[in-house]
Each structure stands twice: as C-alpha cells, then as structure tokens.
PDB file of C-alpha atoms in Angstrom:
ATOM      1  CA  MET E   1      -0.756  -4.779  -2.147  1.00  0.00           C
ATOM      2  CA  ARG E   2       0.716  -6.969  -4.880  1.00  0.00           C
ATOM      3  CA  ALA E   3      -0.732  -4.494  -7.377  1.00  0.00           C
ATOM      4  CA  PHE E   4       1.210  -1.683  -5.689  1.00  0.00           C
ATOM      5  CA  ARG E   5       4.471  -3.610  -6.029  1.00  0.00           C
ATOM      6  CA  SER E   6       3.864  -4.158  -9.735  1.00  0.00           C
ATOM      7  CA  LEU E   7       3.184  -0.475 -10.478  1.00  0.00           C
ATOM      8  CA  ASP E   8       5.789   1.564 -12.280  1.00  0.00           C
ATOM      9  CA  SER E   9       7.370   4.343 -10.238  1.00  0.00           C
ATOM     10  CA  GLY E  10       4.920   6.899 -11.674  1.00  0.00           C
ATOM     11  CA  GLY E  11       1.984   4.840 -10.470  1.00  0.00           C
ATOM     12  CA  ARG E  12       3.529   4.481  -7.035  1.00  0.00           C
ATOM     13  CA  ARG E  13       4.101   8.216  -6.830  1.00  0.00           C
ATOM     14  CA  ALA E  14       0.421   8.799  -7.664  1.00  0.00           C
ATOM     15  CA  ILE E  15      -0.696   6.438  -4.883  1.00  0.00           C
ATOM     16  CA  ILE E  16       1.652   8.130  -2.416  1.00  0.00           C
ATOM     17  CA  LEU E  17       0.346  11.581  -3.385  1.00  0.00           C
ATOM     18  CA  ARG E  18      -3.188  10.337  -2.830  1.00  0.00           C
ATOM     19  CA  ALA E  19      -2.252   8.996   0.609  1.00  0.00           C
ATOM     20  CA  PHE E  20      -0.787  12.383   1.588  1.00  0.00           C
ATOM     21  CA  SER E  21      -3.935  14.055   0.277  1.00  0.00           C
ATOM     22  CA  GLU E  22      -6.181  11.797   2.355  1.00  0.00           C
ATOM     23  CA  HIS E  23      -4.085  11.548   5.547  1.00  0.00           C
ATOM     24  CA  GLY E  24      -2.061  14.772   5.717  1.00  0.00           C
ATOM     25  CA  ALA E  25       1.534  15.026   6.905  1.00  0.00           C
ATOM     26  CA  MET E  26       3.235  11.696   7.625  1.00  0.00           C
ATOM     27  CA  THR E  27       6.611  10.155   8.217  1.00  0.00           C
ATOM     28  CA  ASP E  28       7.835   7.471   5.830  1.00  0.00           C
ATOM     29  CA  ARG E  29       6.991   4.843   8.467  1.00  0.00           C
ATOM     30  CA  VAL E  30       3.400   6.062   8.859  1.00  0.00           C
ATOM     31  CA  LEU E  31       2.994   6.282   5.082  1.00  0.00           C
ATOM     32  CA  CYS E  32       4.273   2.727   4.821  1.00  0.00           C
ATOM     33  CA  ALA E  33       1.687   1.552   7.352  1.00  0.00           C
ATOM     34  CA  VAL E  34      -1.121   3.468   5.629  1.00  0.00           C
ATOM     35  CA  LEU E  35      -0.239   1.714   2.371  1.00  0.00           C
ATOM     36  CA  GLY E  36       0.090  -1.670   4.082  1.00  0.00           C
ATOM     37  CA  PHE E  37       3.842  -2.205   3.836  1.00  0.00           C
ATOM     38  CA  SER E  38       6.400  -3.272   6.406  1.00  0.00           C
ATOM     39  CA  ASP E  39       9.476  -2.406   4.291  1.00  0.00           C
ATOM     40  CA  MET E  40      10.029   1.339   4.188  1.00  0.00           C
ATOM     41  CA  ASN E  41      12.053   0.959   1.003  1.00  0.00           C
ATOM     42  CA  ALA E  42       8.714   0.377  -0.712  1.00  0.00           C
ATOM     43  CA  VAL E  43       7.906   4.098  -0.353  1.00  0.00           C
ATOM     44  CA  ARG E  44      11.036   5.984   0.705  1.00  0.00           C
ATOM     45  CA  PRO E  45      12.604   6.335  -2.785  1.00  0.00           C
ATOM     46  CA  ARG E  46       9.308   7.562  -4.272  1.00  0.00           C
ATOM     47  CA  VAL E  47       8.833  10.111  -1.479  1.00  0.00           C
ATOM     48  CA  THR E  48      12.348  11.418  -2.134  1.00  0.00           C
ATOM     49  CA  GLU E  49      11.526  11.731  -5.844  1.00  0.00           C
ATOM     50  CA  LEU E  50       8.342  13.638  -4.992  1.00  0.00           C
ATOM     51  CA  VAL E  51      10.315  15.980  -2.722  1.00  0.00           C
ATOM     52  CA  HIS E  52      12.829  16.648  -5.511  1.00  0.00           C
ATOM     53  CA  ALA E  53       9.940  17.245  -7.942  1.00  0.00           C
ATOM     54  CA  GLY E  54       8.414  19.816  -5.570  1.00  0.00           C
ATOM     55  CA  GLN E  55       5.192  17.858  -5.119  1.00  0.00           C
ATOM     56  CA  VAL E  56       5.900  16.946  -1.492  1.00  0.00           C
ATOM     57  CA  ILE E  57       7.579  19.086   1.164  1.00  0.00           C
ATOM     58  CA  GLU E  58       9.774  17.908   4.026  1.00  0.00           C
ATOM     59  CA  GLU E  59       8.006  19.963   6.678  1.00  0.00           C
ATOM     60  CA  ARG E  60      10.231  19.240   9.674  1.00  0.00           C
ATOM     61  CA  THR E  61      11.896  16.408  11.554  1.00  0.00           C
ATOM     62  CA  VAL E  62      10.175  14.458  14.297  1.00  0.00           C
ATOM     63  CA  CYS E  63      11.186  11.634  16.606  1.00  0.00           C
ATOM     64  CA  ASP E  64      10.354   8.215  15.159  1.00  0.00           C
ATOM     65  CA  GLU E  65       8.328   6.223  17.686  1.00  0.00           C
ATOM     66  CA  VAL E  66      10.044   2.949  16.769  1.00  0.00           C
ATOM     67  CA  THR E  67      13.707   3.912  16.392  1.00  0.00           C
ATOM     68  CA  GLY E  68      13.877   7.102  18.450  1.00  0.00           C
ATOM     69  CA  ARG E  69      15.738   8.764  15.567  1.00  0.00           C
ATOM     70  CA  ARG E  70      14.876  12.072  13.942  1.00  0.00           C
ATOM     71  CA  VAL E  71      12.998  11.458  10.684  1.00  0.00           C
ATOM     72  CA  ARG E  72      11.333  13.636   8.073  1.00  0.00           C
ATOM     73  CA  LEU E  73       7.677  14.570   8.284  1.00  0.00           C
ATOM     74  CA  CYS E  74       6.372  15.201   4.780  1.00  0.00           C
ATOM     75  CA  ARG E  75       3.203  16.754   3.408  1.00  0.00           C
ATOM     76  CA  LEU E  76       1.815  17.756   0.046  1.00  0.00           C
ATOM     77  CA  ALA E  77       3.208  20.948  -1.452  1.00  0.00           C
ATOM     78  CA  PRO E  78       0.682  23.826  -1.623  1.00  0.00           C
ATOM     79  CA  ALA E  79       0.267  23.415  -5.405  1.00  0.00           C
ATOM     80  CA  GLN E  80      -0.607  19.736  -4.910  1.00  0.00           C
ATOM     81  CA  LEU E  81      -3.140  20.622  -2.223  1.00  0.00           C
ATOM     82  CA  GLU E  82      -4.956  22.835  -4.726  1.00  0.00           C
ATOM     83  CA  LEU E  83      -5.085  19.949  -7.213  1.00  0.00           C
ATOM     84  CA  ALA E  84      -6.435  17.587  -4.554  1.00  0.00           C
ATOM     85  CA  VAL E  85      -9.456  19.790  -3.824  1.00  0.00           C
TER      86      VAL E  85
END
C-alpha cells in the first residue's frame, strides 16, 4: 500500500471509486479495510471530496460496528455506475 500513500489525491480518488465500483456501498471504515489501511484519514478526506464532486453519494447513516456511532454509508453516484459498466 506504499504506492497508494504516494499517489496524488486524484489517483487516490480513482482507487476509491474503483473500490466502490467493485464492492458497492461501504462505510469509511470498511473502505479503509478493503484498501488495506488502519487509519481512516487515509480515505476519509478523499471520500468527502468525491461526495462534494457528486461522484459518490452519502446514502444513509448506519451504526459503526467498532465505535457504535452513526456513520455515513456511501456508494457510487448513478452517473459513476454507468461509467463503471
């Protein structure tokens, strides 16, 4: 995952979009695990950027299995799903 850390933010966003395409809706924690990270700050800022760009949608909130807190469950926006096909 060293290569992931060295990517610019655009490259990280592309990898995150691909993960959503392959795995469907996920929380930041699940996305982090899918990408092999333990620090959620490795993906959280990029997911927020993708939400603001309209490429990812915050679908709803769910209970985080680790913290018990309500967290966002995100998925690809419909336009991104069409591109992934």
